[in-house]
PDB file of C-alpha atoms in Angstrom:
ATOM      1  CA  UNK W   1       0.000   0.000   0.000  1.00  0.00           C
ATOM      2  CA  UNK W   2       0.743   3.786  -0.227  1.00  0.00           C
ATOM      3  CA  UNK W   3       2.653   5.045   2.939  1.00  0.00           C
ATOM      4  CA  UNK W   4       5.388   7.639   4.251  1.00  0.00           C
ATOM      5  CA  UNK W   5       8.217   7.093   6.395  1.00  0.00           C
ATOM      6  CA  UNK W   6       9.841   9.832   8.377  1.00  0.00           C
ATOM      7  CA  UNK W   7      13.212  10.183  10.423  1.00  0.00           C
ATOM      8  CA  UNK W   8      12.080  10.449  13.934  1.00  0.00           C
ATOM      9  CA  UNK W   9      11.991  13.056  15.632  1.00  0.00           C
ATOM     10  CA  UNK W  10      12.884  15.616  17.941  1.00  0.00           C
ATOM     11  CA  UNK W  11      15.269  17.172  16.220  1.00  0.00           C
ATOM     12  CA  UNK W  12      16.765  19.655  18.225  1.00  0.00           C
ATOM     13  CA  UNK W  13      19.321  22.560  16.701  1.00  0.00           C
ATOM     14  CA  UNK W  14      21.031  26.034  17.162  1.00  0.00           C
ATOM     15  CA  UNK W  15      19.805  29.009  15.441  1.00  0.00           C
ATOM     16  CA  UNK W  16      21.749  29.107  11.573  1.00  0.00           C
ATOM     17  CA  UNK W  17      22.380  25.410  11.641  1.00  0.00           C
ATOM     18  CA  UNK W  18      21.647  23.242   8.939  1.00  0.00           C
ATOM     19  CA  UNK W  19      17.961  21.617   8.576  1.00  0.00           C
ATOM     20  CA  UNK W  20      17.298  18.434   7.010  1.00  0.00           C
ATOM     21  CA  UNK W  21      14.533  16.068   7.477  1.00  0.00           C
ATOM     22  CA  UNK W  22      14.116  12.725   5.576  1.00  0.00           C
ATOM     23  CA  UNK W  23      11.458  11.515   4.071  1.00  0.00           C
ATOM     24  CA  UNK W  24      10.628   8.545   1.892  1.00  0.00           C
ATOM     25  CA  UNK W  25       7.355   6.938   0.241  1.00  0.00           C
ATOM     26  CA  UNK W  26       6.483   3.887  -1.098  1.00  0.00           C
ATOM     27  CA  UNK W  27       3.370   4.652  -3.857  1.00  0.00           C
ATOM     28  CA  UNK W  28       1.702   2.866  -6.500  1.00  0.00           C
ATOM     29  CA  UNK W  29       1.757   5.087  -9.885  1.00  0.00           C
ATOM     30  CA  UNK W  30       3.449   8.615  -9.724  1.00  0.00           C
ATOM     31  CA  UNK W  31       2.350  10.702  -6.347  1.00  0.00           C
ATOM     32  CA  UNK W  32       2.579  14.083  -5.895  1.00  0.00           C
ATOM     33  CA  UNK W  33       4.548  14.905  -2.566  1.00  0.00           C
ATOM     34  CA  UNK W  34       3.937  17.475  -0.032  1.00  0.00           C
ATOM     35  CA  UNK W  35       5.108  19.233   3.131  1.00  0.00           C
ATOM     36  CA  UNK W  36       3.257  20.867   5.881  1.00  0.00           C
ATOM     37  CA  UNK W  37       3.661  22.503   8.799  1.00  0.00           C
ATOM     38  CA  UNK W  38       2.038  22.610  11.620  1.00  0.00           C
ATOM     39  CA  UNK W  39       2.776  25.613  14.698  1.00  0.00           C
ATOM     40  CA  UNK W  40       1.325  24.628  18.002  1.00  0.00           C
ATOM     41  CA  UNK W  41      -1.990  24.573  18.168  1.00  0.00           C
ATOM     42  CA  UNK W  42      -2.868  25.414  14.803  1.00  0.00           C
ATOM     43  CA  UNK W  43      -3.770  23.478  11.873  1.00  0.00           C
ATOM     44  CA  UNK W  44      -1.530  22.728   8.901  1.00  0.00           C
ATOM     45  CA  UNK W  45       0.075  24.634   6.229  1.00  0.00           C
ATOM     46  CA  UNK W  46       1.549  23.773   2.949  1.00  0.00           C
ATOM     47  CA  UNK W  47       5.160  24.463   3.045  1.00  0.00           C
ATOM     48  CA  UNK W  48       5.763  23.242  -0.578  1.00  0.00           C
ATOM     49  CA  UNK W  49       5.120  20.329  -3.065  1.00  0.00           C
ATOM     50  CA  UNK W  50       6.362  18.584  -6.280  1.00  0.00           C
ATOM     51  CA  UNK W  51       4.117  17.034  -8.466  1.00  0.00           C
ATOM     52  CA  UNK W  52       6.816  15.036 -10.974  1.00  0.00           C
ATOM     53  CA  UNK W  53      10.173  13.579 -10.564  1.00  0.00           C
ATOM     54  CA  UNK W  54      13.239  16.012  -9.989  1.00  0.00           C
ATOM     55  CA  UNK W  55      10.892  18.898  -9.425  1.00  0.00           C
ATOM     56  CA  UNK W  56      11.936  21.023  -6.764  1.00  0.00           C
ATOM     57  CA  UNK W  57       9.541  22.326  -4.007  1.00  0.00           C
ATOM     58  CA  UNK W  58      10.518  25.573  -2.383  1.00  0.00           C
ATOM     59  CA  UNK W  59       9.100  28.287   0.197  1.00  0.00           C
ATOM     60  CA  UNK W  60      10.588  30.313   2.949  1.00  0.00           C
ATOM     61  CA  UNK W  61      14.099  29.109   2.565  1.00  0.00           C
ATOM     62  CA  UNK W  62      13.008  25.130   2.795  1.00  0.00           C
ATOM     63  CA  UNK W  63      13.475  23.187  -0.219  1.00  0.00           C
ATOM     64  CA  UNK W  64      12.696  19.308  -1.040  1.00  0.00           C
ATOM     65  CA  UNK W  65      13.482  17.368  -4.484  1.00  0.00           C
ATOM     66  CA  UNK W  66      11.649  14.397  -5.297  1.00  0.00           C
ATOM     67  CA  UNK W  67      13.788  11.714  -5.989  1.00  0.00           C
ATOM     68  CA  UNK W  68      11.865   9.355  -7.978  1.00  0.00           C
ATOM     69  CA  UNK W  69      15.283   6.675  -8.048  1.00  0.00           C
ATOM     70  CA  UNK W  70      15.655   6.386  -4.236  1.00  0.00           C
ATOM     71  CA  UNK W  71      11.590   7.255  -3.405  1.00  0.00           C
ATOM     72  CA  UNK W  72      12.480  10.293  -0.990  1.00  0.00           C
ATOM     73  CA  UNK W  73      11.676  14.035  -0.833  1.00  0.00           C
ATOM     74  CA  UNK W  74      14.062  15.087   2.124  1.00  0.00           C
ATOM     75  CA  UNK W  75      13.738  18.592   3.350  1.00  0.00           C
ATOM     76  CA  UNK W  76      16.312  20.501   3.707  1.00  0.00           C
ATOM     77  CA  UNK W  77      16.903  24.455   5.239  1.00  0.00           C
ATOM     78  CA  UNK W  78      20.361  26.154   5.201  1.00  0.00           C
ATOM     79  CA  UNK W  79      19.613  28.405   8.164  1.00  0.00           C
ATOM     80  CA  UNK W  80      16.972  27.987  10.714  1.00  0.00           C
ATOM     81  CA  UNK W  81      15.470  29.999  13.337  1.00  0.00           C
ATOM     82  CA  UNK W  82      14.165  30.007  16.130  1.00  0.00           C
ATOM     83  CA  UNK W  83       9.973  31.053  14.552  1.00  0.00           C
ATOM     84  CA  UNK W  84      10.929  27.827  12.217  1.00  0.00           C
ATOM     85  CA  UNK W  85      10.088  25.405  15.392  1.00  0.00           C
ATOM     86  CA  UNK W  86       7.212  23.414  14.922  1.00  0.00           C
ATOM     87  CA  UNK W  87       5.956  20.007  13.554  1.00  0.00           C
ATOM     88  CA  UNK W  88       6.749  18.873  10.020  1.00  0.00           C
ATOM     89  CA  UNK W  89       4.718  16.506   7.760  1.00  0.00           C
ATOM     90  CA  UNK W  90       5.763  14.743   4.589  1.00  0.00           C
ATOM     91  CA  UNK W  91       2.971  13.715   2.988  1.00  0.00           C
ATOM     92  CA  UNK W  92       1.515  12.230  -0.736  1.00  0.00           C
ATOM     93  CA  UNK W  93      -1.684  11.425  -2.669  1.00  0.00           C
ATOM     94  CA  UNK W  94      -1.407   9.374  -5.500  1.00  0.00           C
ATOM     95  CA  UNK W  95      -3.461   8.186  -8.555  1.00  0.00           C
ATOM     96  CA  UNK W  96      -3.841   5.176  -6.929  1.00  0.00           C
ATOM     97  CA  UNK W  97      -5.826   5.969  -4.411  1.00  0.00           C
ATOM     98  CA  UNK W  98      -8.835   6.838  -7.210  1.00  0.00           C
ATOM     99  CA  UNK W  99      -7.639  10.101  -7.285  1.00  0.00           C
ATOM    100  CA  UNK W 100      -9.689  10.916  -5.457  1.00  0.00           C
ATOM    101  CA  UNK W 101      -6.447  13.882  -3.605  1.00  0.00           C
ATOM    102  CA  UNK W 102      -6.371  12.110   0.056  1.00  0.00           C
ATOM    103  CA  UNK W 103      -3.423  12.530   1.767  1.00  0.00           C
ATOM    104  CA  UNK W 104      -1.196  10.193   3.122  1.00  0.00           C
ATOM    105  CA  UNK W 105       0.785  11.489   6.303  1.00  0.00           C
ATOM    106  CA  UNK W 106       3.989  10.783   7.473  1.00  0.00           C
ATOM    107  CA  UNK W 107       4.147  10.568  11.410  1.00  0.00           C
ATOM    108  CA  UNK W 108       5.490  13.884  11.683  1.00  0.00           C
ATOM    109  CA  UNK W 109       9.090  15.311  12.871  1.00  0.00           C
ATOM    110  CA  UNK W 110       8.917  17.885  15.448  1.00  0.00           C
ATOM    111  CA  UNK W 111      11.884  20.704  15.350  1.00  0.00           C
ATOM    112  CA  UNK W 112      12.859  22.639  18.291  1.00  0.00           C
ATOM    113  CA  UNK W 113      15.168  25.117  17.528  1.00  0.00           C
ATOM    114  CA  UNK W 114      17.236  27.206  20.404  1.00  0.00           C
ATOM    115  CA  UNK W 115      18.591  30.326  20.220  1.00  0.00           C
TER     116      UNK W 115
ATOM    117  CA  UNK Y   1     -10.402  35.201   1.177  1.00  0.00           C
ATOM    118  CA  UNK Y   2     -11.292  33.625   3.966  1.00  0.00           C
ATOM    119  CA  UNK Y   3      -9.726  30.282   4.916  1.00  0.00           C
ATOM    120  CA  UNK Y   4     -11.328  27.278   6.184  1.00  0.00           C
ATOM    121  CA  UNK Y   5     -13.285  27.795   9.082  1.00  0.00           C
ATOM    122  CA  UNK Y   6     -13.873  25.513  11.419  1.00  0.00           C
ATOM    123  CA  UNK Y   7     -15.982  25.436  14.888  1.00  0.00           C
ATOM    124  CA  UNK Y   8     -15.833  24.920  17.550  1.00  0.00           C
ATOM    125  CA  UNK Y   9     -12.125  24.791  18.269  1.00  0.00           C
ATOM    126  CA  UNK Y  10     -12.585  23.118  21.119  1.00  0.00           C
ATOM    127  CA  UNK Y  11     -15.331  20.746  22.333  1.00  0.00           C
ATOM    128  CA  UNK Y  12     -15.654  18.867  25.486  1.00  0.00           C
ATOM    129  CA  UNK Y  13     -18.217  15.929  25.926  1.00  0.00           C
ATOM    130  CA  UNK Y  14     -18.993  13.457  28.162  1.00  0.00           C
ATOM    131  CA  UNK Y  15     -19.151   9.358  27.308  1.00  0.00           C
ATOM    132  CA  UNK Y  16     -22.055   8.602  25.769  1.00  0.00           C
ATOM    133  CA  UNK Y  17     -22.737  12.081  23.891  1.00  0.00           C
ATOM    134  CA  UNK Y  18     -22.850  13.347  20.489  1.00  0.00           C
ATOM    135  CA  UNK Y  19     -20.313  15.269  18.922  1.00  0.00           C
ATOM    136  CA  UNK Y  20     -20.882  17.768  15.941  1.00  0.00           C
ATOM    137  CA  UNK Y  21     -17.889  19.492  14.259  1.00  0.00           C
ATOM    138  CA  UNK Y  22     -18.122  21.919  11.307  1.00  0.00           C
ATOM    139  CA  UNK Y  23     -16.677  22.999   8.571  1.00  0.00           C
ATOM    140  CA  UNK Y  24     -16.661  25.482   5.964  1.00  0.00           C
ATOM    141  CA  UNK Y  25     -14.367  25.311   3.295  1.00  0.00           C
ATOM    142  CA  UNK Y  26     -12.523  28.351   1.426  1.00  0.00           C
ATOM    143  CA  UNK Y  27     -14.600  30.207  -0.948  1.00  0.00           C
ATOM    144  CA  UNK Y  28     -14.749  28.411  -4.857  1.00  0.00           C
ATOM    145  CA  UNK Y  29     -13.990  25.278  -2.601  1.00  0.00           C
ATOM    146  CA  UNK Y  30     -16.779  22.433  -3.242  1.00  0.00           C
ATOM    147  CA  UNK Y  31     -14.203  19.474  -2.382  1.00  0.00           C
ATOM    148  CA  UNK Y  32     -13.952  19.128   1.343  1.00  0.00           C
ATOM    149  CA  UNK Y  33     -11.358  16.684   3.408  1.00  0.00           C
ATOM    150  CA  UNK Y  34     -11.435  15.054   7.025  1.00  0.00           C
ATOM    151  CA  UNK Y  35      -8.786  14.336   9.206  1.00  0.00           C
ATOM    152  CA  UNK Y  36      -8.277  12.616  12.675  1.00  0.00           C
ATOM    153  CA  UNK Y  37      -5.599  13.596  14.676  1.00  0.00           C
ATOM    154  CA  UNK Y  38      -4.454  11.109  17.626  1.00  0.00           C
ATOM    155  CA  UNK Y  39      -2.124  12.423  20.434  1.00  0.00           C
ATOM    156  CA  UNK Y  40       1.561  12.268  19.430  1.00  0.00           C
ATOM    157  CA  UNK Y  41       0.412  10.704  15.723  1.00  0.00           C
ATOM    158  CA  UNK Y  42       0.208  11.883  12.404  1.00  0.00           C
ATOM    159  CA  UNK Y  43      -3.167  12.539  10.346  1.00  0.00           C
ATOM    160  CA  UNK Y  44      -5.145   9.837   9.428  1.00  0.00           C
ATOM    161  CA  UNK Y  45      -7.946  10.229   6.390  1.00  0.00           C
ATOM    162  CA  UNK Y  46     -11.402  10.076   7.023  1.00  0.00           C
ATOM    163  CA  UNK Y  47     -14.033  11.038   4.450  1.00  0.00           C
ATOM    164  CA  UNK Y  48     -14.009  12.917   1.599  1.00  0.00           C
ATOM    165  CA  UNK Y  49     -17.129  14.932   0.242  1.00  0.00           C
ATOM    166  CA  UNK Y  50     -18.295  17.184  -2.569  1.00  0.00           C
ATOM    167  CA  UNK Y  51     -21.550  19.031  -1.985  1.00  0.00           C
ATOM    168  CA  UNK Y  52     -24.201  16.695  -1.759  1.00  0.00           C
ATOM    169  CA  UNK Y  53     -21.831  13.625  -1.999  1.00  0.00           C
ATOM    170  CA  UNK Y  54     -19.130  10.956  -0.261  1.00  0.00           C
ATOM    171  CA  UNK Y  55     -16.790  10.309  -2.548  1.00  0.00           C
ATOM    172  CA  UNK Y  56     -14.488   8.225  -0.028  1.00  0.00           C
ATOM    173  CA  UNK Y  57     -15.293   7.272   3.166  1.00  0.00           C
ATOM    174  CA  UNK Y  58     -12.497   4.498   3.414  1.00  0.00           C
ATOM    175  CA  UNK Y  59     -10.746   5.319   6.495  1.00  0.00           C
ATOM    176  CA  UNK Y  60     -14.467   6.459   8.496  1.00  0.00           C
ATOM    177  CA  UNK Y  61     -14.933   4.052  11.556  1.00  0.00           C
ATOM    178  CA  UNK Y  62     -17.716   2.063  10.506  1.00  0.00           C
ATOM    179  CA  UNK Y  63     -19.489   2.961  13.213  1.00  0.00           C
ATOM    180  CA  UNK Y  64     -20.748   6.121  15.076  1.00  0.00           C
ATOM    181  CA  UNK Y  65     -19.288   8.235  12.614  1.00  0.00           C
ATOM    182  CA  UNK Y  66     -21.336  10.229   9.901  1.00  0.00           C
ATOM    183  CA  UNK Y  67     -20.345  13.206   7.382  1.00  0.00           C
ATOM    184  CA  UNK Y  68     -21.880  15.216   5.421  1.00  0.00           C
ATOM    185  CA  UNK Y  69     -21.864  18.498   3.386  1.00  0.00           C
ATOM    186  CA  UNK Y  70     -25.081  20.053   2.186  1.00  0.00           C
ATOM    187  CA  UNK Y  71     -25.949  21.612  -0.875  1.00  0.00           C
ATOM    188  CA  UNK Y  72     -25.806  24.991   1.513  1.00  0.00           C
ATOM    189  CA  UNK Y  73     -24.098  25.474   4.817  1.00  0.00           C
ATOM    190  CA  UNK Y  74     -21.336  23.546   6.219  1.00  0.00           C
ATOM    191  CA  UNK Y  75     -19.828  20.431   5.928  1.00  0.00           C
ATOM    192  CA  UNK Y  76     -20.351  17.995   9.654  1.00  0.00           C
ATOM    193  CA  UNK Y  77     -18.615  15.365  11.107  1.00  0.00           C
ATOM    194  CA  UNK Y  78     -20.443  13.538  13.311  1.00  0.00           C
ATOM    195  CA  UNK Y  79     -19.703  11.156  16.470  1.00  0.00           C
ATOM    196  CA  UNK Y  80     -22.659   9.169  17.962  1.00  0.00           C
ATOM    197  CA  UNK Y  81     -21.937   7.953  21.668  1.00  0.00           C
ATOM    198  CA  UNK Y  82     -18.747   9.420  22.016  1.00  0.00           C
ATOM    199  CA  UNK Y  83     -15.656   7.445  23.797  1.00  0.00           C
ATOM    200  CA  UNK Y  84     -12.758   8.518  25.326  1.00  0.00           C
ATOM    201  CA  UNK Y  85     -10.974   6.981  22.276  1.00  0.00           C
ATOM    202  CA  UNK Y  86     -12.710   9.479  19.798  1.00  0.00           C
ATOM    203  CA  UNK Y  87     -10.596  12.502  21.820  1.00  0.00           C
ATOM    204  CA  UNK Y  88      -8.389  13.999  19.253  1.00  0.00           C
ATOM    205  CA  UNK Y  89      -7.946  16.666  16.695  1.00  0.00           C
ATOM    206  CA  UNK Y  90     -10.096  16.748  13.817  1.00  0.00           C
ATOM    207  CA  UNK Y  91      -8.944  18.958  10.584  1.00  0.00           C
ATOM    208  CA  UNK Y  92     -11.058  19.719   7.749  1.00  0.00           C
ATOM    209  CA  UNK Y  93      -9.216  20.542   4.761  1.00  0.00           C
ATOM    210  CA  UNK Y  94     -10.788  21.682   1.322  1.00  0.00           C
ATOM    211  CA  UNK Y  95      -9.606  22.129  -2.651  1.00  0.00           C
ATOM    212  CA  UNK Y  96     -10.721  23.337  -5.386  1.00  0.00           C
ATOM    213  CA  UNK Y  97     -10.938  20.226  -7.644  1.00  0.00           C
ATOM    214  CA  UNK Y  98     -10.186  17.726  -5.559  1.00  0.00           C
ATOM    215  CA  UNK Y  99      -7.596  16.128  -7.882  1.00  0.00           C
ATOM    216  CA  UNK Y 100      -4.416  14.191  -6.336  1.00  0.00           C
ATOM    217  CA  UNK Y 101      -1.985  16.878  -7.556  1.00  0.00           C
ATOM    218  CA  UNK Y 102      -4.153  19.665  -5.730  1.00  0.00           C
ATOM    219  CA  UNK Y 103      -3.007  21.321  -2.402  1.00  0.00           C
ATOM    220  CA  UNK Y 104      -5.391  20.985   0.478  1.00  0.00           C
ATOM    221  CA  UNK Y 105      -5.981  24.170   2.428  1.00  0.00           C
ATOM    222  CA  UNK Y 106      -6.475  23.235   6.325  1.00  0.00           C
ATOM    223  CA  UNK Y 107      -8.709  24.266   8.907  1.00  0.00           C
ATOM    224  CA  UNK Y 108      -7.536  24.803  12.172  1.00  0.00           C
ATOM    225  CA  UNK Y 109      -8.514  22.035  13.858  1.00  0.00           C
ATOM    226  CA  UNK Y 110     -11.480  21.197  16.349  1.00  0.00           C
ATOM    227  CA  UNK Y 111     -10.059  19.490  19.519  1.00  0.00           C
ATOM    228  CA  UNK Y 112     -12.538  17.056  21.226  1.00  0.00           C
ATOM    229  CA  UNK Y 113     -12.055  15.787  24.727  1.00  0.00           C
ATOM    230  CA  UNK Y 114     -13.887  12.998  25.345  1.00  0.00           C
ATOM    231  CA  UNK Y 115     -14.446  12.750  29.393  1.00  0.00           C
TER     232      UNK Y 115
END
């Protein structure tokens, strides 16, 4: 079946450090991939998406490539700071699903970051 | 433009009682989304609905659980008998076309506490 793995989380870093979170899918047919973000006690926003292999995703300094040869979209943020702590979801819907646009989650990776 | 809307944001309830959440998606929006959130886990699909219509209701509890989303007003998700299992966050999301390469625009969650 369709599903999402993410690297487990917290993840805990200093303000500028380097960001990256992995993520990797296993979908029938060609999925479009997403990620959202989620502040606490708010709902979910998109962060960014790629809808074909080697796209790039980007938004607010985060970027994610879907890598259709090793099934991942890894996120990835030269500099974080401290208003970029929060929970992050990797996420896809796929054709196969009907296409009908559900999303599949990822169980989430929560960043704290300190000043 | 407004975003999605739901209410109420938070919503207590003993054992045994019904639950009614709502939601009403982003303007142009007729393709509307459901999502359970358990403590410390990721989303989970519930429904999906077009006005007047279940298109997927694949990952709906079989039981005590209804949706629906009327040719006017809001989309509801309801929960018959309510147990202390059913307390989570619930997120509508909605789209424009409802198509698997389509963002999803979230709500920002109704919180139930089941007592």
């Amino acid at each position: 079946g369709n599903s999402v793995t993410q690297m487990e989380g917290p993840v805990t870093l200093s303000e500028e450090a380097f960001l990256t979170i992995n993520c990797t899918y296993t979908a029938t047919g060609y999925p479009s991939l997403f990620w959202y973000v989620q502040y606490p006690g708010e709902g979910l926003q998109l962060l960014l998406k790629a809808t074909k292999a080697d796209d790039k995703g980007s938004n607010k300094g985060f970027e994610a490539t879907y890598r259709k040869e090793t099934t991942s979209f890894h996120l990835e943020k030269g500099s974080v700071q401290v208003s970029d702590s929060a929970v992050y979801f990797c996420a896809l819907t796929t054709l196969g699903s009907g296409n009908t646009g559900k999303l599949i989650f990822g169980q989430g990776t929560t960043l704290q970051v300190k000043p | 433009n407004a975003g999605v809307m739901q209410n109420p944001r938070h919503l207590v309830r003993r054992r045994g009682q019904e639950a009614r959440l709502r939601c009403s998606p982003m303007k142009g929006h007729s393709h509307v989304y459901w999502y359970r959130q358990l403590p410390e886990e990721g989303l989970k699909f519930m429904v999906y609905l077009q006005k007047e219509n279940i298109i997927d209701e694949s990952g709906m509890p079989k039981e005590r659980f209804s949706a629906e989303f009327p040719k006017e007003g809001p989309s509801i998700l309801r929960i018959q008998q309510v147990v202390r299992g059913d307390s989570a966050a619930y997120f509508c999301a909605s789209s424009p076309g409802g198509t698997y390469q389509e963002t999803q625009y979230f709500g920002p969650g109704t919180r139930l506490l089941v007592l």
